[in-house]
Amino acid sequence: MSTGDTDPPGTVDHEAAVPGAGFVHLQGGGVSLLLDARGPGLPSVVHWGADLGQDCSPDGLTLAGVPAVPHSALDAPVVVSLLPAAAAGHGGRPGLVGSRSGGAAFPDPVLRSVQQDAADRVCVTGTDQDCALTVVVTLRLHPAGLLEIDASVRNDGDEPYALELLAPALPVPDRARELMDLSGRWTRERDPQRHPFVHGAHVRETRHGRTGHDTPLVLAAGTPGFGHRSGEVWGVHLAWSGDACYRAERSPSDPALLSASELLVPGEVILEPGETYLAPTMFAAWSGAGLDGIAAAFHDYLRARPGHPRAPRPVVLNTWEAVYFDHDLTRLTRLADVAAEIGVERFVLDDGWFLGRRDDTKGLGDWEVDPDLWPAGLTPLIEHVTGLGMSFGLWVEPEMVNLDSGLARAHPDWVLRPDGPVWRQQHVLDLTVPEAWEHVLGRLDALLTENDVAFLKWDQNRDLVAPQGRDGRPVGRAQTLAAYRLLDALRAQHPGVEIESCASGGARIDLGILARTDRVWASDTNDALERQHVQAWTGLLLPPELVGAHVGPPQAHTTGRVGALGFRVATAMFGSFGFEWDVTTCSPEERGLLREAVTLHKRLRPLLHGGRAVRADLPDPSADLHGVVTPDHAVFAFVQLTTSSQAVPAAVPLPGLDPDRRYRVTPLVPPGGARTAGRADPPWWSAGGVTLTGRELSVVGLRLPVLAPEQCVLLELTSV
């Protein structure tokens, strides 16, 4: 990336630019981004939204978009650039905030160069000589219509520059009058919340040292009442696993803006002369057809990555809710036998295998197999598991440490704030200490070298509370970057090992960690009713194959709710499927149903993990309908969440189908599913199916059976 030392080939010298030059139009996935890059400041966004076509008129559009000048205002319209500047007249939060010895507080870079080195990518460089800063903003519009924005700032001065914020912002039109983002807590991640987009700033700051259970995930602005399949929506996401700030801002005079940026604390980034700060990537998506279009842009982008998992996602059995800390070889081999019998493909040994680990108060940091529990090491269990045709996985939590551990006793100076607040009897291991980082990498490398481990469940079970290093400086950002480097280094040493991001469940889900992992654990709850909304809103960002979803025991560990097997199976089916259950306790009949469930999932897996995820907008809040579609194959789940005020379900539309194809709709009751609850089912259901066009199914819909609360039926569609 050019930082402005020299003008790279293909740049536009604006002092000599010909009339009409200096506009940049990126197109992809039905989206246009039109930039006015004529200077003198950094480019401004003329349009971000629906595709304008190849023959759009940038001069005319720019001229038509210049606002009038009101009374009691600057004499000329304010141009809001990609980095809004107070010195240019912007009245909201600037995009670049910092100072140098109390000065250089109002940077306003002058455009230096524009380099469009590909049809989908442009890099702009600006300098502020008075503030002695160089900024670079790179924008790429991916084929899926997802916009990727990277920004950096370099200190060109002779004194340090205290950076407080670098936050590119994107304008949204006046018709975007409603906001939606997500919140949540442990075992209740990703709760949607809506607000009017009024004058002022809607600000969501997450200060956890990780993404957080309450992460906004995607901050969306849209036309009033936008839904899954309706309305125009603009959304932003920050690919960063540390502290973050999501912001939507509107004023009477400036354009409405969306941004997502790293949240820096004072003193965290002091740029020495010549140093550069690279901001976390902000992703932005536009949809003319509701939130499903936003999700599609993210899903298509993720699936197009070179490192996206290509092999079928294995059916997993994780041992946590099966045995907890009771690691007994005989019991675990029996569990593996039953897992293989029902069709499991990956067996994951969770917490409790390493030195002194009998509960969650001790042992973290001592990443060696406990010889008292495992006198012959993990080899007997691993060989038994792999001999059954399954791969073997292991739980680790490398970023944390118990004070009651050999590591903490040997290296107390590696513990971040040892006298600080305790969380689950554990502290943070200061990975910014080079020796600590090298030690952890060495132990993990040895563990994977000495054992046939195909998968790591990488956990991170606590927030970073006021993270301060040995020198008294804040280290939250540095800790996140160190964790990234640790993951990158381990993957380079063991490229065949897959890694899951878990953080007390779903507290570290973002595209920064997903660049280094192969799936996420969406939540620590396996309660199927809770999981319905957790998985639904996780799907706003991630496709199903990246979201771990397991069938738990009949009584949920986290809520105590008792759920029917069919409902639990159908809920987990729409993700990276697996079990978190002592299946040795199942009756022969239950094991048979679990075999059927695994067989069904494997049959539908290419569709579930490769098709387009869709959700219907139902008028009855007691029910939900979602599915995955391809042009010739689809599967939908109709879920009765609670009792309804309606005696019978209304006709339900099936979204996302090819309107001109004919589909055979076949009812499926998930294995272990209860019988429907009405006196009589709809005739087409009782007859075993019906054939209709995609247009008929999406416009008119189908009548479905009456279901009891917490029940689900599946519909399979095949093109005929």
XYZ file of C-alpha atoms in Angstrom:
720
model
C 0.000 0.000 0.000
C 1.360 3.400 -0.930
C 1.844 5.789 1.985
C 2.458 8.834 -0.170
C 6.264 9.011 -0.277
C 6.055 9.062 -4.060
C 3.194 9.145 -6.483
C 2.789 5.557 -7.762
C 2.263 4.806 -11.446
C -1.216 5.516 -12.726
C -1.965 8.354 -10.296
C -3.812 11.524 -11.167
C -2.004 14.822 -10.594
C -4.922 17.055 -9.676
C -3.039 20.239 -10.432
C -2.912 19.066 -14.043
C -6.118 17.046 -14.195
C -8.294 17.517 -17.274
C -11.977 18.450 -16.831
C -14.051 15.422 -15.928
C -11.125 13.473 -14.468
C -10.973 12.436 -10.849
C -14.183 10.416 -10.494
C -13.916 6.770 -9.429
C -16.783 4.356 -10.030
C -16.530 0.877 -8.488
C -19.230 -1.674 -9.376
C -19.953 -5.189 -8.176
C -22.775 -7.380 -6.955
C -25.448 -4.888 -7.961
C -23.723 -2.101 -5.996
C -22.093 1.162 -7.096
C -19.622 3.290 -5.178
C -19.068 6.634 -6.887
C -16.296 8.846 -5.486
C -15.527 12.460 -6.279
C -11.721 12.345 -6.194
C -11.035 15.675 -7.873
C -9.641 17.234 -4.705
C -8.501 19.343 -3.120
C -9.425 17.234 -0.079
C -9.807 13.486 0.273
C -12.546 11.924 -1.910
C -16.178 12.264 -0.963
C -18.867 9.672 -1.650
C -21.310 10.798 -4.336
C -23.277 7.539 -4.184
C -23.111 4.232 -2.324
C -26.009 1.934 -3.067
C -27.818 0.508 -6.082
C -25.788 0.014 -9.257
C -25.798 3.131 -11.424
C -24.818 1.308 -14.617
C -21.781 1.706 -16.807
C -22.978 4.953 -18.389
C -23.662 6.949 -15.231
C -22.972 10.688 -15.278
C -20.556 11.473 -12.436
C -20.332 15.199 -13.212
C -24.086 15.563 -13.365
C -24.702 13.430 -10.288
C -22.147 15.392 -8.295
C -23.600 18.711 -9.408
C -27.148 17.534 -8.685
C -26.128 16.434 -5.219
C -24.634 19.741 -4.050
C -26.937 21.099 -1.327
C -28.233 24.612 -1.010
C -26.614 27.009 1.450
C -28.911 27.860 4.398
C -28.784 30.949 6.584
C -26.390 30.958 9.536
C -23.954 28.592 7.856
C -20.658 28.573 6.015
C -20.814 30.427 2.722
C -20.151 27.300 0.667
C -21.571 23.769 1.047
C -19.461 21.546 3.267
C -17.870 18.574 1.514
C -17.743 15.553 3.818
C -14.889 13.271 2.793
C -14.163 9.635 3.633
C -12.408 11.036 6.709
C -14.734 13.877 7.764
C -12.696 16.887 8.852
C -13.641 19.613 11.306
C -11.274 21.992 9.500
C -13.377 21.524 6.346
C -16.528 22.531 8.223
C -17.898 19.149 9.254
C -19.884 19.612 12.464
C -19.896 15.979 13.589
C -17.168 13.680 14.832
C -14.009 13.937 12.696
C -12.627 10.832 11.033
C -9.062 11.540 12.221
C -8.458 12.699 15.788
C -5.130 13.225 17.515
C -2.599 15.814 18.585
C 1.083 16.590 18.796
C 2.225 18.446 21.922
C -1.204 20.013 22.182
C -1.281 21.092 18.537
C -2.017 19.529 15.138
C -5.526 18.852 16.441
C -7.516 19.617 13.272
C -6.022 17.647 10.377
C -7.499 18.167 6.922
C -5.432 16.178 4.410
C -4.996 17.408 0.843
C -5.412 14.790 -1.850
C -2.022 13.702 -3.117
C -2.697 10.718 -5.340
C -5.406 8.416 -6.619
C -4.411 4.975 -7.819
C -6.955 2.606 -9.306
C -4.853 -0.475 -9.899
C -7.849 -2.744 -10.596
C -11.467 -2.345 -11.613
C -12.591 -3.123 -8.068
C -9.950 -1.273 -6.017
C -8.784 2.293 -5.495
C -6.131 3.689 -3.162
C -6.082 7.381 -2.247
C -3.329 9.218 -0.422
C -3.548 12.561 1.318
C -1.116 14.687 3.286
C -1.476 17.438 5.831
C 1.805 19.347 5.889
C 0.821 21.531 8.829
C -0.011 18.501 10.971
C 2.777 16.424 9.357
C 0.536 13.449 8.612
C -0.007 11.160 5.648
C -3.219 9.178 5.352
C -4.013 6.353 2.968
C -7.516 5.002 2.362
C -7.992 1.907 0.228
C -11.421 0.837 -0.965
C -12.272 -2.438 -2.649
C -15.714 -3.460 -3.858
C -15.883 -7.252 -3.942
C -17.896 -9.137 -6.576
C -20.533 -9.873 -3.921
C -21.107 -6.132 -3.469
C -19.283 -5.973 -0.126
C -17.164 -2.852 0.310
C -13.854 -3.217 2.155
C -12.202 -0.073 3.550
C -8.691 0.097 5.002
C -7.169 3.283 6.372
C -3.786 4.211 7.781
C -2.064 7.309 9.117
C 1.683 7.973 9.252
C 3.480 10.447 11.459
C 5.708 12.555 9.207
C 6.718 14.941 11.978
C 9.728 15.091 14.255
C 7.701 14.607 17.458
C 5.337 11.823 18.567
C 1.709 12.036 17.483
C -0.950 10.874 19.954
C -3.615 9.182 17.855
C -7.110 8.940 19.288
C -9.216 7.861 16.314
C -9.032 6.857 12.667
C -12.558 6.163 11.425
C -13.589 6.316 7.767
C -17.287 7.104 7.427
C -19.847 6.421 4.732
C -22.892 8.582 4.016
C -26.381 7.140 3.748
C -29.315 8.974 2.121
C -32.005 10.805 4.004
C -34.535 7.994 3.471
C -32.504 5.767 5.855
C -34.553 6.704 8.910
C -34.303 3.576 11.063
C -31.335 1.928 12.780
C -30.814 -1.672 13.851
C -27.932 -3.276 15.655
C -27.456 -6.176 18.060
C -26.741 -6.493 21.747
C -26.683 -9.482 24.088
C -25.115 -11.243 27.041
C -23.654 -14.637 27.863
C -25.951 -17.381 26.486
C -28.198 -14.704 24.969
C -25.981 -13.283 22.259
C -27.177 -11.189 19.327
C -30.441 -9.625 20.402
C -31.676 -7.185 17.734
C -32.699 -3.684 18.742
C -34.183 -0.902 16.593
C -34.168 2.873 16.933
C -35.306 5.860 14.919
C -32.333 7.448 13.131
C -32.841 10.934 14.549
C -30.535 13.916 14.901
C -27.547 13.139 17.081
C -25.273 10.136 17.371
C -26.188 6.549 18.120
C -22.948 5.162 19.561
C -22.174 1.590 20.586
C -18.816 1.159 22.303
C -17.599 -2.275 23.330
C -14.871 -2.252 25.968
C -14.116 -5.909 26.606
C -10.723 -6.496 25.021
C -12.635 -8.896 22.784
C -15.573 -8.512 20.429
C -18.063 -9.032 23.263
C -21.361 -10.813 23.807
C -23.027 -7.449 23.240
C -21.270 -6.590 19.978
C -23.426 -4.625 17.512
C -21.995 -7.061 14.894
C -23.612 -5.115 12.034
C -24.886 -1.562 12.446
C -27.622 -1.127 9.844
C -29.546 1.926 8.669
C -32.542 1.489 6.418
C -35.853 2.691 5.157
C -38.506 2.567 7.901
C -39.755 -0.932 8.660
C -37.046 -2.748 6.700
C -37.168 -6.488 7.229
C -35.407 -9.636 6.138
C -36.830 -9.422 2.614
C -37.946 -5.813 2.276
C -36.570 -2.314 2.437
C -33.328 -0.645 1.510
C -30.516 -1.214 4.011
C -26.931 -0.028 4.517
C -24.748 -1.801 7.083
C -21.197 -1.717 8.486
C -19.090 -4.282 10.355
C -15.628 -3.986 11.917
C -13.212 -6.867 11.353
C -11.607 -6.518 14.764
C -11.531 -8.629 17.926
C -10.772 -5.860 20.412
C -12.495 -2.721 21.646
C -14.692 -1.098 19.011
C -16.989 1.824 18.328
C -19.984 1.655 16.000
C -21.540 5.017 15.203
C -24.524 6.366 13.276
C -24.695 10.149 13.137
C -27.200 12.592 11.675
C -27.456 16.376 11.943
C -29.667 19.081 10.444
C -26.918 20.133 8.037
C -24.470 17.256 7.443
C -25.206 13.951 5.686
C -26.070 10.940 7.819
C -22.959 8.817 8.379
C -22.152 5.251 9.397
C -18.791 4.131 10.736
C -17.162 1.282 12.629
C -13.709 1.764 14.109
C -11.292 0.608 16.753
C -11.854 2.188 20.154
C -8.529 3.507 21.437
C -7.898 4.613 25.005
C -5.640 7.600 25.726
C -1.997 6.763 25.230
C -2.657 3.480 23.475
C -1.299 4.607 20.102
C 1.565 7.106 20.196
C 3.080 7.273 16.725
C 6.779 7.955 16.806
C 8.272 9.807 13.819
C 7.859 7.629 10.729
C 5.468 5.164 12.392
C 2.162 4.150 10.808
C -1.116 3.050 12.378
C -3.263 0.702 10.298
C -6.909 0.735 11.335
C -8.940 -2.485 11.425
C -10.867 -3.106 8.228
C -14.394 -1.773 8.013
C -16.775 -3.720 5.774
C -19.928 -2.152 4.382
C -22.877 -3.672 2.543
C -25.917 -2.286 0.763
C -29.125 -4.165 -0.030
C -32.241 -3.176 -1.898
C -34.082 -6.228 -0.581
C -33.743 -6.159 3.185
C -31.360 -7.781 5.629
C -31.122 -10.988 3.597
C -29.270 -8.959 0.967
C -26.803 -7.705 3.592
C -26.250 -11.284 4.782
C -25.793 -12.500 1.199
C -23.023 -9.962 0.578
C -21.115 -11.120 3.664
C -21.734 -14.821 2.995
C -20.624 -14.626 -0.631
C -17.499 -12.704 0.336
C -16.581 -15.253 3.007
C -17.187 -18.224 0.748
C -14.984 -16.690 -1.966
C -11.959 -16.402 0.358
C -9.088 -18.732 -0.572
C -8.950 -20.016 3.007
C -12.661 -20.720 3.398
C -13.240 -24.353 4.461
C -13.833 -26.452 1.344
C -14.187 -29.949 2.808
C -17.599 -30.955 4.180
C -17.972 -29.663 7.729
C -17.634 -32.728 9.943
C -20.348 -33.731 12.380
C -18.832 -33.048 15.818
C -19.253 -34.488 19.271
C -17.810 -32.198 21.942
C -17.347 -33.764 25.358
C -18.029 -30.748 27.599
C -21.665 -31.347 28.489
C -21.079 -35.087 28.336
C -18.326 -35.468 30.950
C -17.258 -31.956 32.060
C -13.984 -32.414 34.028
C -14.459 -36.163 34.547
C -11.755 -37.396 32.177
C -11.724 -41.166 32.415
C -10.318 -43.142 29.485
C -12.855 -45.940 29.765
C -15.762 -43.534 29.848
C -14.396 -41.458 26.969
C -13.683 -44.461 24.732
C -17.244 -45.661 25.330
C -18.490 -42.185 24.396
C -16.400 -42.328 21.229
C -17.868 -45.749 20.363
C -21.423 -44.435 20.522
C -20.444 -41.242 18.679
C -19.050 -43.289 15.798
C -22.137 -45.507 15.858
C -24.468 -42.550 15.232
C -22.269 -41.116 12.474
C -20.092 -38.490 14.223
C -16.985 -37.517 12.237
C -14.985 -35.469 14.772
C -14.544 -36.144 18.504
C -13.416 -33.129 20.576
C -11.986 -33.501 24.083
C -12.909 -30.341 25.989
C -11.483 -28.732 29.148
C -9.818 -30.919 31.789
C -6.988 -32.829 30.053
C -3.934 -30.771 31.119
C -1.818 -30.478 34.253
C -3.780 -30.186 37.490
C -7.043 -29.336 35.761
C -9.800 -30.824 37.923
C -12.014 -27.732 37.895
C -11.921 -24.219 36.460
C -9.806 -22.695 39.265
C -6.385 -24.066 38.354
C -4.093 -25.249 35.587
C -4.661 -22.684 32.831
C -1.291 -22.026 31.232
C 0.136 -25.499 31.850
C -0.428 -26.920 28.387
C 0.959 -30.369 29.051
C -1.003 -33.597 29.229
C -1.657 -34.486 32.866
C 0.205 -37.778 33.567
C -2.047 -38.581 36.532
C -5.107 -38.605 34.281
C -3.311 -39.795 31.166
C -0.325 -41.965 32.163
C 0.179 -42.980 28.525
C -0.638 -39.507 27.234
C -3.559 -38.778 24.957
C -2.403 -41.421 22.480
C -4.726 -44.249 23.648
C -7.801 -42.051 23.277
C -6.645 -40.490 20.019
C -5.846 -43.880 18.483
C -9.211 -45.207 19.587
C -11.022 -42.204 18.079
C -9.130 -42.249 14.784
C -9.463 -46.031 14.625
C -13.226 -45.507 14.587
C -12.852 -43.271 11.529
C -13.217 -39.950 13.363
C -10.743 -37.074 13.624
C -9.670 -35.831 17.046
C -9.975 -32.311 18.471
C -8.815 -30.639 21.659
C -9.852 -27.633 23.783
C -7.293 -24.944 24.664
C -7.386 -21.449 26.172
C -3.910 -20.079 25.420
C -4.568 -16.394 26.202
C -5.493 -16.999 29.844
C -3.817 -18.216 33.024
C -4.841 -19.324 36.519
C -2.710 -17.978 39.348
C -2.842 -21.560 40.634
C -0.661 -22.883 37.811
C 2.955 -23.733 37.241
C 3.215 -21.019 34.604
C 1.990 -18.232 36.902
C 4.235 -19.390 39.733
C 7.285 -19.499 37.453
C 6.522 -16.257 35.604
C 4.306 -13.963 37.678
C 5.461 -11.049 35.527
C 3.651 -12.622 32.542
C 0.262 -12.159 34.214
C -1.580 -9.036 33.093
C -2.735 -7.083 36.153
C -2.429 -9.985 38.646
C -4.007 -7.799 41.331
C -6.851 -6.757 39.044
C -10.410 -8.083 38.959
C -10.681 -11.880 38.765
C -13.019 -13.487 36.245
C -13.845 -17.180 36.557
C -10.714 -17.575 38.684
C -8.522 -16.663 35.735
C -6.327 -13.831 34.590
C -5.038 -12.680 31.235
C -1.656 -13.916 30.066
C 0.250 -10.894 28.753
C 1.042 -11.982 25.219
C 2.716 -8.626 24.573
C 5.643 -10.000 26.603
C 7.752 -11.688 23.890
C 8.864 -14.524 26.170
C 5.275 -15.336 27.132
C 4.182 -15.322 23.491
C 7.057 -17.617 22.487
C 6.320 -19.970 25.384
C 2.673 -20.390 24.417
C 3.503 -20.919 20.760
C 6.109 -23.508 21.710
C 3.716 -25.446 23.937
C 0.931 -25.465 21.334
C 3.360 -26.453 18.598
C 4.638 -29.342 20.713
C 1.106 -30.430 21.533
C 0.149 -30.584 17.851
C 3.451 -32.140 16.811
C 3.267 -34.915 19.398
C -0.417 -35.744 18.935
C -2.690 -36.442 15.980
C -4.928 -33.412 16.567
C -6.993 -32.158 13.626
C -8.944 -29.427 15.426
C -8.523 -26.921 18.252
C -11.442 -25.405 20.117
C -9.693 -22.134 21.014
C -11.477 -20.512 23.940
C -11.145 -17.081 25.566
C -13.297 -16.945 28.661
C -12.946 -13.458 30.086
C -12.877 -9.765 29.293
C -9.734 -7.689 29.525
C -10.490 -5.241 32.332
C -8.417 -2.034 32.034
C -5.503 -3.937 30.428
C -2.282 -2.256 31.465
C 1.190 -3.597 30.738
C 4.305 -3.685 32.891
C 5.257 -0.158 31.816
C 1.848 1.235 32.798
C 0.730 1.712 29.185
C -2.581 0.306 27.905
C -2.098 -2.938 25.961
C -5.600 -3.964 24.852
C -4.860 -3.368 21.176
C -1.421 -4.974 21.446
C -2.924 -8.031 23.172
C -5.407 -8.523 20.320
C -2.657 -8.191 17.719
C -0.495 -10.651 19.670
C -3.345 -13.181 19.701
C -3.693 -12.725 15.937
C 0.049 -13.324 15.469
C -0.152 -16.416 17.673
C -2.947 -17.891 15.590
C -1.163 -16.990 12.358
C 2.110 -18.547 13.502
C 0.470 -21.751 14.707
C -1.478 -22.126 11.476
C 1.703 -21.631 9.474
C 3.343 -24.439 11.462
C 0.279 -26.716 11.282
C -1.731 -25.727 8.202
C -3.923 -28.818 8.339
C -5.291 -28.100 11.822
C -8.666 -26.368 11.932
C -9.461 -23.879 14.694
C -12.758 -22.797 16.230
C -13.136 -19.368 17.823
C -14.921 -19.698 21.153
C -15.054 -16.955 23.783
C -17.464 -17.815 26.579
C -19.559 -18.878 23.636
C -20.072 -16.091 21.118
C -17.996 -13.211 22.529
C -15.412 -13.222 19.738
C -17.230 -13.351 16.432
C -16.008 -10.919 13.798
C -14.248 -11.027 10.444
C -10.886 -10.326 12.091
C -10.889 -13.606 14.009
C -12.591 -15.377 11.072
C -9.538 -14.589 8.944
C -7.670 -16.996 11.244
C -10.257 -19.618 12.220
C -12.562 -22.107 10.524
C -15.749 -21.778 12.533
C -17.167 -20.048 15.608
C -19.036 -21.284 18.647
C -22.169 -19.146 18.516
C -23.165 -19.434 22.164
C -22.545 -21.480 25.278
C -26.230 -22.337 25.379
C -27.478 -25.414 23.568
C -31.055 -24.628 24.567
C -32.720 -24.935 21.160
C -35.215 -22.138 21.792
C -32.449 -19.700 22.736
C -30.361 -20.961 19.844
C -33.076 -20.068 17.335
C -32.462 -16.335 17.724
C -28.711 -16.655 18.399
C -28.152 -18.521 15.144
C -30.587 -16.358 13.195
C -28.748 -13.123 13.968
C -25.272 -14.642 13.812
C -26.334 -15.481 10.257
C -26.532 -11.780 9.454
C -22.732 -11.978 9.190
C -21.759 -15.649 8.815
C -22.962 -18.470 6.549
C -24.245 -21.627 8.287
C -21.120 -23.732 7.730
C -19.077 -21.383 9.976
C -21.479 -21.468 12.931
C -21.125 -24.345 15.392
C -24.574 -25.687 16.351
C -24.930 -28.753 18.568
C -27.736 -30.942 19.846
C -27.623 -30.754 23.624
C -29.143 -33.088 26.210
C -32.905 -33.090 26.862
C -32.509 -30.610 29.726
C -30.448 -27.593 28.710
C -27.334 -27.034 30.808
C -27.697 -23.222 30.854
C -31.460 -22.685 31.227
C -32.866 -25.915 32.622
C -35.466 -25.989 29.833
C -36.502 -29.448 28.614
C -36.798 -29.669 24.842
C -38.052 -32.277 22.412
C -35.400 -34.114 20.416
C -36.860 -33.142 17.045
C -36.741 -29.446 17.916
C -33.157 -29.715 19.130
C -32.123 -31.592 15.992
C -33.860 -29.215 13.587
C -32.292 -26.195 15.294
C -28.740 -27.557 15.102
C -29.277 -28.820 11.543
C -28.866 -25.299 10.108
C -25.245 -24.860 11.153
C -21.999 -26.760 11.553
C -23.832 -29.715 13.079
C -22.869 -31.743 16.110
C -23.637 -32.951 19.631
C -22.830 -31.773 23.150
C -24.398 -34.649 25.035
C -23.500 -37.878 26.790
C -25.012 -40.026 24.078
C -24.070 -43.198 26.004
C -27.125 -42.439 28.155
C -29.452 -42.642 25.148
C -31.751 -45.597 24.671
C -31.370 -47.766 21.560
C -34.401 -46.000 20.098
C -32.857 -42.570 20.721
C -29.579 -43.659 19.153
C -31.496 -44.753 16.101
C -33.110 -41.314 15.876
C -29.694 -39.657 16.219
C -28.375 -41.826 13.369
C -31.320 -40.676 11.272
C -30.581 -37.059 12.174
C -26.921 -37.359 11.169
C -27.875 -39.131 7.947
C -30.372 -36.393 7.109
C -27.846 -33.671 7.838
C -25.191 -35.325 5.688
C -27.668 -35.630 2.820
C -28.625 -31.966 3.107
C -25.131 -30.712 3.991
C -24.098 -29.584 0.480
C -27.270 -27.492 0.326
C -27.121 -26.188 3.897
C -23.456 -25.202 3.588
C -23.512 -23.918 0.042
C -26.917 -22.397 -0.663
C -28.350 -18.957 -0.021
C -29.656 -18.440 3.522
C -33.084 -16.746 3.579
C -35.542 -15.665 6.240
C -39.218 -14.807 5.875
C -40.959 -11.776 7.363
C -43.928 -13.369 9.120
C -46.705 -11.207 10.597
C -47.111 -13.593 13.541
C -44.190 -13.113 15.995
C -44.867 -16.500 17.585
C -43.398 -18.304 14.559
C -40.343 -18.146 12.367
C -39.481 -19.459 8.927
C -35.970 -19.697 7.538
C -34.232 -21.813 4.958
C -31.409 -22.350 2.502
C -32.031 -22.317 -1.241
C -30.316 -23.036 -4.535
C -32.047 -22.775 -7.917
C -33.094 -26.438 -7.868
C -33.078 -27.464 -4.201
C -34.189 -25.892 -0.932
C -34.984 -26.748 2.656
C -37.021 -24.612 5.050
C -37.740 -24.814 8.773
C -41.070 -23.586 10.130
C -40.584 -23.029 13.853
C -43.311 -22.454 16.428
C -41.527 -20.464 19.119
C -44.428 -19.793 21.480
C -48.196 -20.103 21.453
C -49.959 -17.965 18.859
C -53.020 -15.758 19.009
C -54.073 -17.471 15.779
C -55.861 -20.822 15.906
C -54.081 -21.974 12.745
C -50.968 -20.633 10.999
C -51.558 -18.217 8.135
C -50.285 -19.142 4.702
C -46.483 -18.934 4.875
C -44.454 -17.611 1.899
C -41.241 -19.415 0.963
C -38.693 -16.752 -0.053
C -35.710 -16.883 -2.368
C -36.965 -19.405 -4.945
C -36.624 -19.174 -8.715
C -40.041 -17.772 -9.684
C -40.143 -19.639 -13.000
C -39.255 -23.113 -11.723
C -41.710 -25.687 -10.448
C -40.926 -27.265 -7.104
C -42.113 -30.402 -5.419
C -42.618 -29.531 -1.733
C -42.222 -32.512 0.584
C -42.922 -32.326 4.333
C -40.238 -33.557 6.691
C -40.639 -34.226 10.387
C -37.168 -34.065 11.951
C -36.034 -37.294 13.623
C -37.480 -37.292 17.106
C -40.038 -34.664 16.112
C -43.434 -34.653 17.742
C -46.667 -35.202 15.849
C -48.417 -32.058 14.665
C -50.931 -30.645 17.149
C -54.086 -29.963 15.100
C -57.128 -32.206 14.679
C -56.245 -32.487 11.007
C -53.248 -31.346 8.983
C -53.588 -29.365 5.723
C -54.549 -31.712 2.863
C -51.327 -31.201 0.898
C -49.331 -32.157 3.982
C -51.349 -35.306 4.566
C -50.979 -36.194 0.869
C -47.197 -36.066 1.202
C -46.508 -32.984 -0.886
C -47.601 -30.467 -3.495
C -46.078 -29.038 -6.690
C -46.110 -25.256 -7.276
C -44.007 -22.636 -8.983
C -41.458 -20.582 -7.110
C -43.571 -17.503 -7.771
C -46.665 -19.154 -6.298
C -44.754 -20.339 -3.257
C -43.233 -16.913 -2.572
C -46.374 -14.854 -3.288
C -49.226 -17.070 -2.055
C -47.377 -19.505 0.196
C -48.452 -22.684 1.960
C -50.708 -23.577 4.839
C -48.745 -25.477 7.471
C -49.795 -27.773 10.320
C -50.639 -26.543 13.791
C -47.566 -26.980 15.993
C -47.150 -26.936 19.729
C -44.646 -24.390 21.093
C -40.989 -25.308 20.605
C -41.761 -27.578 17.684
C -40.481 -27.456 14.148
C -41.226 -29.025 10.768
C -38.995 -29.059 7.711
C -39.949 -28.600 4.065
C -37.729 -29.965 1.311
C -38.144 -28.573 -2.200
C -36.780 -30.098 -5.372
C -37.077 -28.645 -8.850
C -39.225 -30.722 -11.202
